[in-house]
PDB file of C-alpha atoms and ligand atoms in Angstrom:
ATOM      1  CA  MET W   1      99.219  79.298  77.892  1.00 85.00           C
ATOM      2  CA  ARG W   2     100.355  80.013  81.425  1.00 95.00           C
ATOM      3  CA  LYS W   3      98.927  83.055  83.136  1.00 97.00           C
ATOM      4  CA  LYS W   4     100.780  86.271  83.742  1.00 98.00           C
ATOM      5  CA  ILE W   5     100.125  87.408  87.295  1.00 98.00           C
ATOM      6  CA  VAL W   6     100.889  90.666  89.073  1.00 98.00           C
ATOM      7  CA  ALA W   7     100.103  90.268  92.765  1.00 98.00           C
ATOM      8  CA  GLY W   8     100.383  92.985  95.378  1.00 98.00           C
ATOM      9  CA  ASN W   9     101.502  92.070  98.863  1.00 98.00           C
ATOM     10  CA  TRP W  10     100.376  94.855 101.155  1.00 98.00           C
ATOM     11  CA  LYS W  11     101.975  93.166 104.170  1.00 98.00           C
ATOM     12  CA  CYS W  12     101.013  94.847 107.478  1.00 98.00           C
ATOM     13  CA  ASN W  13     100.073  98.175 105.919  1.00 98.00           C
ATOM     14  CA  THR W  14      96.906 100.290 105.572  1.00 98.00           C
ATOM     15  CA  THR W  15      93.778 100.580 107.678  1.00 98.00           C
ATOM     16  CA  VAL W  16      90.635  98.969 106.299  1.00 98.00           C
ATOM     17  CA  GLN W  17      89.507 102.377 105.029  1.00 98.00           C
ATOM     18  CA  GLU W  18      92.850 103.099 103.349  1.00 98.00           C
ATOM     19  CA  GLY W  19      92.904  99.603 101.881  1.00 98.00           C
ATOM     20  CA  VAL W  20      89.427  99.997 100.420  1.00 98.00           C
ATOM     21  CA  GLU W  21      90.460 103.312  98.820  1.00 98.00           C
ATOM     22  CA  LEU W  22      93.603 101.727  97.391  1.00 98.00           C
ATOM     23  CA  ALA W  23      91.691  98.722  96.063  1.00 98.00           C
ATOM     24  CA  LYS W  24      89.056 101.000  94.511  1.00 98.00           C
ATOM     25  CA  SER W  25      91.756 103.024  92.731  1.00 98.00           C
ATOM     26  CA  VAL W  26      93.510  99.881  91.476  1.00 98.00           C
ATOM     27  CA  SER W  27      90.256  98.413  90.202  1.00 98.00           C
ATOM     28  CA  GLU W  28      89.312 101.656  88.425  1.00 98.00           C
ATOM     29  CA  LEU W  29      92.770 102.075  86.888  1.00 98.00           C
ATOM     30  CA  VAL W  30      92.834  98.469  85.686  1.00 98.00           C
ATOM     31  CA  ALA W  31      89.379  98.932  84.131  1.00 98.00           C
ATOM     32  CA  LYS W  32      90.470 102.148  82.423  1.00 98.00           C
ATOM     33  CA  SER W  33      93.724 100.667  81.161  1.00 97.00           C
ATOM     34  CA  GLY W  34      91.886  97.869  79.378  1.00 95.00           C
ATOM     35  CA  VAL W  35      94.564  95.376  80.453  1.00 95.00           C
ATOM     36  CA  LYS W  36      93.302  91.888  79.718  1.00 90.00           C
ATOM     37  CA  ASN W  37      96.403  89.708  79.565  1.00 93.00           C
ATOM     38  CA  VAL W  38      97.397  89.956  83.234  1.00 98.00           C
ATOM     39  CA  VAL W  39      95.748  88.480  86.326  1.00 98.00           C
ATOM     40  CA  VAL W  40      95.776  91.221  88.953  1.00 98.00           C
ATOM     41  CA  VAL W  41      95.705  90.184  92.620  1.00 98.00           C
ATOM     42  CA  LEU W  42      95.670  92.239  95.813  1.00 99.00           C
ATOM     43  CA  GLY W  43      97.189  90.514  98.860  1.00 99.00           C
ATOM     44  CA  THR W  44      95.551  92.332 101.761  1.00 98.00           C
ATOM     45  CA  PRO W  45      95.511  91.840 105.524  1.00 98.00           C
ATOM     46  CA  PHE W  46      92.802  89.430 106.734  1.00 98.00           C
ATOM     47  CA  THR W  47      90.763  92.298 108.196  1.00 98.00           C
ATOM     48  CA  HIS W  48      90.442  93.932 104.777  1.00 98.00           C
ATOM     49  CA  ILE W  49      89.599  91.009 102.544  1.00 98.00           C
ATOM     50  CA  THR W  50      85.796  91.076 102.619  1.00 98.00           C
ATOM     51  CA  SER W  51      85.635  94.847 102.156  1.00 98.00           C
ATOM     52  CA  VAL W  52      88.169  94.708  99.325  1.00 98.00           C
ATOM     53  CA  VAL W  53      86.302  91.859  97.598  1.00 98.00           C
ATOM     54  CA  ASN W  54      83.143  93.982  97.792  1.00 98.00           C
ATOM     55  CA  THR W  55      84.963  97.043  96.434  1.00 98.00           C
ATOM     56  CA  VAL W  56      86.831  95.779  93.389  1.00 98.00           C
ATOM     57  CA  ASP W  57      85.452  94.523  90.104  1.00 98.00           C
ATOM     58  CA  THR W  58      86.214  90.868  90.803  1.00 97.00           C
ATOM     59  CA  LYS W  59      86.264  90.101  87.096  1.00 96.00           C
ATOM     60  CA  LEU W  60      89.354  92.321  86.869  1.00 97.00           C
ATOM     61  CA  VAL W  61      90.978  92.070  90.284  1.00 98.00           C
ATOM     62  CA  GLY W  62      91.381  88.997  92.520  1.00 98.00           C
ATOM     63  CA  VAL W  63      92.069  89.083  96.233  1.00 98.00           C
ATOM     64  CA  ALA W  64      94.611  87.100  98.256  1.00 99.00           C
ATOM     65  CA  ALA W  65      95.208  86.486 101.930  1.00 99.00           C
ATOM     66  CA  GLN W  66      98.838  86.691 103.012  1.00 98.00           C
ATOM     67  CA  ASN W  67      98.685  83.554 105.135  1.00 98.00           C
ATOM     68  CA  CYS W  68      96.298  80.952 106.486  1.00 98.00           C
ATOM     69  CA  ALA W  69      96.288  78.582 109.450  1.00 98.00           C
ATOM     70  CA  ALA W  70      97.977  75.188 109.360  1.00 98.00           C
ATOM     71  CA  GLU W  71      94.905  73.651 111.018  1.00 98.00           C
ATOM     72  CA  ALA W  72      91.428  73.301 109.561  1.00 98.00           C
ATOM     73  CA  LYS W  73      89.608  74.739 112.579  1.00 98.00           C
ATOM     74  CA  GLY W  74      89.317  74.558 116.337  1.00 98.00           C
ATOM     75  CA  ALA W  75      90.999  75.934 119.430  1.00 98.00           C
ATOM     76  CA  PHE W  76      93.746  77.976 117.752  1.00 98.00           C
ATOM     77  CA  THR W  77      93.237  81.484 119.095  1.00 98.00           C
ATOM     78  CA  GLY W  78      94.113  84.189 116.623  1.00 98.00           C
ATOM     79  CA  GLU W  79      94.386  81.909 113.608  1.00 98.00           C
ATOM     80  CA  VAL W  80      92.453  82.317 110.355  1.00 98.00           C
ATOM     81  CA  SER W  81      91.695  79.103 108.500  1.00 99.00           C
ATOM     82  CA  ALA W  82      91.760  78.467 104.762  1.00 99.00           C
ATOM     83  CA  THR W  83      88.004  77.843 104.920  1.00 98.00           C
ATOM     84  CA  MET W  84      87.504  81.266 106.484  1.00 98.00           C
ATOM     85  CA  VAL W  85      89.693  82.898 103.834  1.00 98.00           C
ATOM     86  CA  LYS W  86      87.710  81.188 101.108  1.00 98.00           C
ATOM     87  CA  SER W  87      84.426  82.339 102.649  1.00 98.00           C
ATOM     88  CA  THR W  88      85.489  86.002 102.252  1.00 98.00           C
ATOM     89  CA  GLY W  89      85.553  85.645  98.476  1.00 98.00           C
ATOM     90  CA  ALA W  90      89.350  85.629  98.267  1.00 98.00           C
ATOM     91  CA  GLU W  91      90.684  83.280  95.610  1.00 98.00           C
ATOM     92  CA  TYR W  92      94.394  83.249  96.446  1.00 98.00           C
ATOM     93  CA  VAL W  93      96.661  82.876  99.441  1.00 99.00           C
ATOM     94  CA  ILE W  94     100.322  83.856  99.639  1.00 99.00           C
ATOM     95  CA  LEU W  95     102.164  81.093 101.513  1.00 98.00           C
ATOM     96  CA  GLY W  96     105.726  80.699 102.683  1.00 98.00           C
ATOM     97  CA  HIS W  97     106.737  84.328 102.372  1.00 98.00           C
ATOM     98  CA  SER W  98     110.271  84.755 103.732  1.00 98.00           C
ATOM     99  CA  GLU W  99     108.992  87.169 106.393  1.00 98.00           C
ATOM    100  CA  ARG W 100     106.665  84.457 107.712  1.00 98.00           C
ATOM    101  CA  ARG W 101     109.461  81.895 107.611  1.00 98.00           C
ATOM    102  CA  GLU W 102     111.895  84.228 109.359  1.00 97.00           C
ATOM    103  CA  TYR W 103     109.739  86.059 111.919  1.00 98.00           C
ATOM    104  CA  TYR W 104     107.024  83.480 112.588  1.00 98.00           C
ATOM    105  CA  GLY W 105     109.032  80.282 112.364  1.00 97.00           C
ATOM    106  CA  GLU W 106     107.203  78.774 109.414  1.00 98.00           C
ATOM    107  CA  THR W 107     108.807  75.509 108.412  1.00 98.00           C
ATOM    108  CA  SER W 108     108.341  73.166 105.490  1.00 98.00           C
ATOM    109  CA  GLU W 109     106.200  71.027 107.783  1.00 98.00           C
ATOM    110  CA  THR W 110     103.745  73.855 108.579  1.00 98.00           C
ATOM    111  CA  LEU W 111     103.766  74.997 104.987  1.00 98.00           C
ATOM    112  CA  ASN W 112     102.811  71.548 103.741  1.00 98.00           C
ATOM    113  CA  LYS W 113      99.733  71.671 105.956  1.00 98.00           C
ATOM    114  CA  LYS W 114      98.857  75.191 104.827  1.00 98.00           C
ATOM    115  CA  VAL W 115      99.248  74.373 101.130  1.00 98.00           C
ATOM    116  CA  THR W 116      97.119  71.243 101.512  1.00 98.00           C
ATOM    117  CA  LEU W 117      94.350  73.127 103.337  1.00 98.00           C
ATOM    118  CA  ALA W 118      94.463  76.014 100.867  1.00 98.00           C
ATOM    119  CA  LEU W 119      94.087  73.640  97.915  1.00 98.00           C
ATOM    120  CA  ALA W 120      91.358  71.637  99.670  1.00 98.00           C
ATOM    121  CA  ASN W 121      89.422  74.882 100.044  1.00 98.00           C
ATOM    122  CA  GLY W 122      89.813  75.876  96.420  1.00 98.00           C
ATOM    123  CA  LEU W 123      92.311  78.666  97.053  1.00 98.00           C
ATOM    124  CA  THR W 124      95.245  79.198  94.702  1.00 98.00           C
ATOM    125  CA  PRO W 125      98.479  79.288  96.704  1.00 98.00           C
ATOM    126  CA  ILE W 126     101.154  81.733  95.604  1.00 98.00           C
ATOM    127  CA  TYR W 127     104.025  79.792  97.091  1.00 98.00           C
ATOM    128  CA  CYS W 128     107.157  81.789  97.920  1.00 98.00           C
ATOM    129  CA  CYS W 129     110.746  80.638  97.905  1.00 98.00           C
ATOM    130  CA  GLY W 130     114.101  82.386  97.836  1.00 98.00           C
ATOM    131  CA  GLU W 131     117.489  82.561  99.456  1.00 98.00           C
ATOM    132  CA  ALA W 132     119.219  84.925 101.889  1.00 97.00           C
ATOM    133  CA  LEU W 133     122.195  87.039 100.861  1.00 96.00           C
ATOM    134  CA  SER W 134     124.758  84.740 102.522  1.00 96.00           C
ATOM    135  CA  ILE W 135     123.477  81.823 100.449  1.00 97.00           C
ATOM    136  CA  ARG W 136     123.647  83.844  97.234  1.00 96.00           C
ATOM    137  CA  GLU W 137     127.176  84.966  98.112  1.00 95.00           C
ATOM    138  CA  ALA W 138     128.188  81.342  98.597  1.00 97.00           C
ATOM    139  CA  ASN W 139     126.569  80.599  95.213  1.00 97.00           C
ATOM    140  CA  GLU W 140     124.323  77.995  96.817  1.00 98.00           C
ATOM    141  CA  GLN W 141     121.000  79.532  95.810  1.00 98.00           C
ATOM    142  CA  ASN W 142     119.993  76.754  93.422  1.00 98.00           C
ATOM    143  CA  THR W 143     120.446  73.983  95.991  1.00 98.00           C
ATOM    144  CA  TYR W 144     118.682  76.073  98.631  1.00 98.00           C
ATOM    145  CA  VAL W 145     115.635  76.833  96.499  1.00 98.00           C
ATOM    146  CA  LYS W 146     115.491  73.240  95.244  1.00 98.00           C
ATOM    147  CA  ASN W 147     115.373  72.043  98.865  1.00 98.00           C
ATOM    148  CA  GLN W 148     112.597  74.501  99.697  1.00 98.00           C
ATOM    149  CA  LEU W 149     110.543  73.074  96.836  1.00 98.00           C
ATOM    150  CA  ASP W 150     111.512  69.430  97.414  1.00 98.00           C
ATOM    151  CA  GLU W 151     110.373  69.635 101.032  1.00 98.00           C
ATOM    152  CA  THR W 152     107.016  71.200 100.215  1.00 98.00           C
ATOM    153  CA  ILE W 153     105.119  71.655  96.964  1.00 98.00           C
ATOM    154  CA  PHE W 154     107.099  69.023  95.059  1.00 98.00           C
ATOM    155  CA  ASN W 155     105.374  66.444  97.290  1.00 98.00           C
ATOM    156  CA  LEU W 156     101.995  67.337  95.785  1.00 98.00           C
ATOM    157  CA  SER W 157     100.339  65.324  93.048  1.00 98.00           C
ATOM    158  CA  ALA W 158     100.816  66.783  89.567  1.00 97.00           C
ATOM    159  CA  GLU W 159      97.126  67.680  89.583  1.00 97.00           C
ATOM    160  CA  ASP W 160      97.378  69.694  92.805  1.00 98.00           C
ATOM    161  CA  PHE W 161     100.723  71.206  91.838  1.00 98.00           C
ATOM    162  CA  SER W 162      99.239  72.547  88.631  1.00 98.00           C
ATOM    163  CA  LYS W 163      96.772  74.641  90.672  1.00 98.00           C
ATOM    164  CA  LEU W 164      99.382  76.871  92.308  1.00 98.00           C
ATOM    165  CA  ALA W 165     101.739  79.664  91.327  1.00 98.00           C
ATOM    166  CA  ILE W 166     105.302  80.139  92.582  1.00 98.00           C
ATOM    167  CA  ALA W 167     107.010  83.377  93.556  1.00 98.00           C
ATOM    168  CA  TYR W 168     110.791  83.461  93.697  1.00 98.00           C
ATOM    169  CA  GLU W 169     111.813  86.227  96.058  1.00 98.00           C
ATOM    170  CA  PRO W 170     115.482  86.499  96.957  1.00 98.00           C
ATOM    171  CA  ILE W 171     115.457  87.816 100.525  1.00 97.00           C
ATOM    172  CA  TRP W 172     118.256  90.256  99.766  1.00 96.00           C
ATOM    173  CA  ALA W 173     116.021  91.971  97.223  1.00 95.00           C
ATOM    174  CA  ILE W 174     112.899  92.322  99.375  1.00 95.00           C
ATOM    175  CA  GLY W 175     112.233  95.878 100.464  1.00 92.00           C
ATOM    176  CA  THR W 176     115.881  96.780  99.946  1.00 92.00           C
ATOM    177  CA  GLY W 177     115.697  98.615  96.643  1.00 88.00           C
ATOM    178  CA  VAL W 178     118.218  96.075  95.333  1.00 87.00           C
ATOM    179  CA  THR W 179     116.476  94.146  92.591  1.00 87.00           C
ATOM    180  CA  ALA W 180     117.899  90.904  91.307  1.00 89.00           C
ATOM    181  CA  SER W 181     119.357  91.636  87.898  1.00 95.00           C
ATOM    182  CA  THR W 182     117.171  90.568  85.022  1.00 96.00           C
ATOM    183  CA  ALA W 183     119.692  87.830  84.266  1.00 97.00           C
ATOM    184  CA  GLN W 184     119.711  86.559  87.876  1.00 97.00           C
ATOM    185  CA  ALA W 185     115.908  86.469  88.009  1.00 98.00           C
ATOM    186  CA  GLN W 186     115.530  84.799  84.617  1.00 98.00           C
ATOM    187  CA  GLU W 187     118.247  82.261  85.434  1.00 98.00           C
ATOM    188  CA  MET W 188     116.572  81.213  88.696  1.00 98.00           C
ATOM    189  CA  LEU W 189     113.083  81.059  87.227  1.00 98.00           C
ATOM    190  CA  ALA W 190     114.318  78.962  84.303  1.00 98.00           C
ATOM    191  CA  TYR W 191     116.059  76.711  86.822  1.00 98.00           C
ATOM    192  CA  ILE W 192     112.819  76.327  88.826  1.00 98.00           C
ATOM    193  CA  ARG W 193     110.889  75.553  85.641  1.00 98.00           C
ATOM    194  CA  GLY W 194     113.470  72.885  84.816  1.00 98.00           C
ATOM    195  CA  LEU W 195     112.993  71.342  88.266  1.00 98.00           C
ATOM    196  CA  ILE W 196     109.224  71.285  87.723  1.00 98.00           C
ATOM    197  CA  ALA W 197     109.740  69.600  84.346  1.00 98.00           C
ATOM    198  CA  ASP W 198     111.939  66.930  85.965  1.00 98.00           C
ATOM    199  CA  LYS W 199     109.375  66.326  88.684  1.00 98.00           C
ATOM    200  CA  PHE W 200     106.007  66.728  86.955  1.00 98.00           C
ATOM    201  CA  GLY W 201     106.815  66.778  83.247  1.00 98.00           C
ATOM    202  CA  LYS W 202     107.218  69.430  80.595  1.00 98.00           C
ATOM    203  CA  VAL W 203     103.537  70.215  80.153  1.00 97.00           C
ATOM    204  CA  VAL W 204     103.035  71.061  83.841  1.00 98.00           C
ATOM    205  CA  ALA W 205     106.271  73.103  83.831  1.00 98.00           C
ATOM    206  CA  GLU W 206     105.140  75.123  80.823  1.00 98.00           C
ATOM    207  CA  GLU W 207     101.776  75.830  82.465  1.00 98.00           C
ATOM    208  CA  THR W 208     103.128  76.929  85.870  1.00 98.00           C
ATOM    209  CA  SER W 209     103.188  80.673  86.511  1.00 98.00           C
ATOM    210  CA  ILE W 210     106.448  81.634  88.194  1.00 98.00           C
ATOM    211  CA  LEU W 211     106.713  85.179  89.511  1.00 98.00           C
ATOM    212  CA  TYR W 212     109.659  87.283  90.552  1.00 98.00           C
ATOM    213  CA  GLY W 213     109.486  89.391  93.715  1.00 97.00           C
ATOM    214  CA  GLY W 214     111.893  91.801  95.390  1.00 97.00           C
ATOM    215  CA  SER W 215     111.998  95.569  94.801  1.00 96.00           C
ATOM    216  CA  CYS W 216     110.089  95.186  91.568  1.00 96.00           C
ATOM    217  CA  ASN W 217     108.694  98.515  90.395  1.00 97.00           C
ATOM    218  CA  ALA W 218     107.231 100.222  87.342  1.00 97.00           C
ATOM    219  CA  LYS W 219     110.736 101.104  86.153  1.00 97.00           C
ATOM    220  CA  ASN W 220     112.357  97.680  86.255  1.00 96.00           C
ATOM    221  CA  ALA W 221     109.239  95.593  85.534  1.00 98.00           C
ATOM    222  CA  PRO W 222     109.298  95.944  81.714  1.00 97.00           C
ATOM    223  CA  GLU W 223     112.778  94.451  81.469  1.00 97.00           C
ATOM    224  CA  LEU W 224     112.098  91.740  84.068  1.00 97.00           C
ATOM    225  CA  PHE W 225     108.784  90.809  82.440  1.00 97.00           C
ATOM    226  CA  SER W 226     110.372  90.618  78.988  1.00 97.00           C
ATOM    227  CA  GLN W 227     112.166  87.434  80.068  1.00 98.00           C
ATOM    228  CA  PRO W 228     110.786  84.118  78.842  1.00 98.00           C
ATOM    229  CA  ASP W 229     110.424  82.503  82.270  1.00 98.00           C
ATOM    230  CA  ILE W 230     109.211  85.505  84.295  1.00 98.00           C
ATOM    231  CA  ASP W 231     105.427  85.287  84.421  1.00 98.00           C
ATOM    232  CA  GLY W 232     104.820  88.346  86.560  1.00 98.00           C
ATOM    233  CA  GLY W 233     105.644  89.713  89.976  1.00 98.00           C
ATOM    234  CA  LEU W 234     104.857  89.646  93.653  1.00 98.00           C
ATOM    235  CA  ILE W 235     105.012  93.282  94.613  1.00 98.00           C
ATOM    236  CA  GLY W 236     105.424  94.726  98.109  1.00 98.00           C
ATOM    237  CA  GLY W 237     106.203  98.436  98.449  1.00 97.00           C
ATOM    238  CA  ALA W 238     105.169  99.399  94.920  1.00 98.00           C
ATOM    239  CA  SER W 239     101.722  97.835  95.391  1.00 98.00           C
ATOM    240  CA  LEU W 240     100.770 100.423  98.018  1.00 98.00           C
ATOM    241  CA  LYS W 241     100.266 103.197  95.468  1.00 98.00           C
ATOM    242  CA  ALA W 242      97.665 102.496  92.789  1.00 98.00           C
ATOM    243  CA  GLU W 243      99.531 104.351  89.999  1.00 98.00           C
ATOM    244  CA  ASP W 244     102.818 102.609  90.758  1.00 98.00           C
ATOM    245  CA  PHE W 245     101.098  99.242  90.839  1.00 98.00           C
ATOM    246  CA  LEU W 246      99.325  99.943  87.551  1.00 98.00           C
ATOM    247  CA  GLY W 247     102.717 100.778  86.036  1.00 98.00           C
ATOM    248  CA  ILE W 248     103.792  97.226  86.839  1.00 98.00           C
ATOM    249  CA  ILE W 249     100.522  95.661  85.651  1.00 98.00           C
ATOM    250  CA  THR W 250     100.904  97.396  82.283  1.00 97.00           C
ATOM    251  CA  ALA W 251     104.596  96.495  81.954  1.00 97.00           C
ATOM    252  CA  TYR W 252     103.846  93.544  79.663  1.00 88.00           C
TER     253      TYR W 252
HETATM  254  P1  PGA P   1     109.123  94.480  97.882  1.00 62.88           P
HETATM  255  O1  PGA P   1     108.470  93.199  98.590  1.00 62.88           O
HETATM  256  O2  PGA P   1     108.477  94.611  96.535  1.00 62.88           O
HETATM  257  O3  PGA P   1     108.758  95.639  98.797  1.00 62.88           O
HETATM  258  O4  PGA P   1     110.575  94.250  97.793  1.00 62.88           O
HETATM  259  C1  PGA P   1     108.183  92.040  97.847  1.00 62.88           C
HETATM  260  C2  PGA P   1     107.597  90.992  98.751  1.00 62.88           C
HETATM  261  O5  PGA P   1     108.066  90.845  99.882  1.00 62.88           O
HETATM  262  O6  PGA P   1     106.657  90.282  98.359  1.00 62.88           O
END
């Protein structure tokens, strides 16, 4: 059965010390809650990863980077490679987040390189897709998301594809307090699963974890997570407080 995943995306928030405290609280709360059916992941800044890996109970909480370099190594000042991420003990990497696409010019071409390097280094990509408000208003979200997938992860072999998770995050719902309605989220995730089935077959589609992201919180998570195609969430703001995040983890 496909995994249910609740992944926090801390973005550019917290000092190392604050991050370690937050990770410690999450790990303790997850242990206390006895939750076993959900994979919990903390997407921290690069600077925090090693400390967070050493803080959490890694049997209960996994750690993700929020990006990795499009090159394996070399003269790329300021970049952090997939190999480096892997060497911290992180197991996941969030790739293609809309903020990276929008503010840092990430294209399908760069993302293909990043996904390939992440997979080659044994990291699990959490690959993000999702449309802007203008595209949703024009009712072109399906074509837009299909293109995002066609240009990137749909070029992988079925074997590689089956190693990643997808997060659908409509840009208009990120950090805005406007969540996609349960019906909108379910409809898009079912659509994505259908595309995967067409491309890689039904078995792969049924095994792929597809997450929803965008103003997901402890209040709306139970309804969102009750949907057949919603396999968890990628959580920004609500992942910065351990109790709020636990409320989402225990929403199943
Ligand atoms: P949000 O962010 O939960 O704060 O809307 C989600 C994300 O960008 O991953």
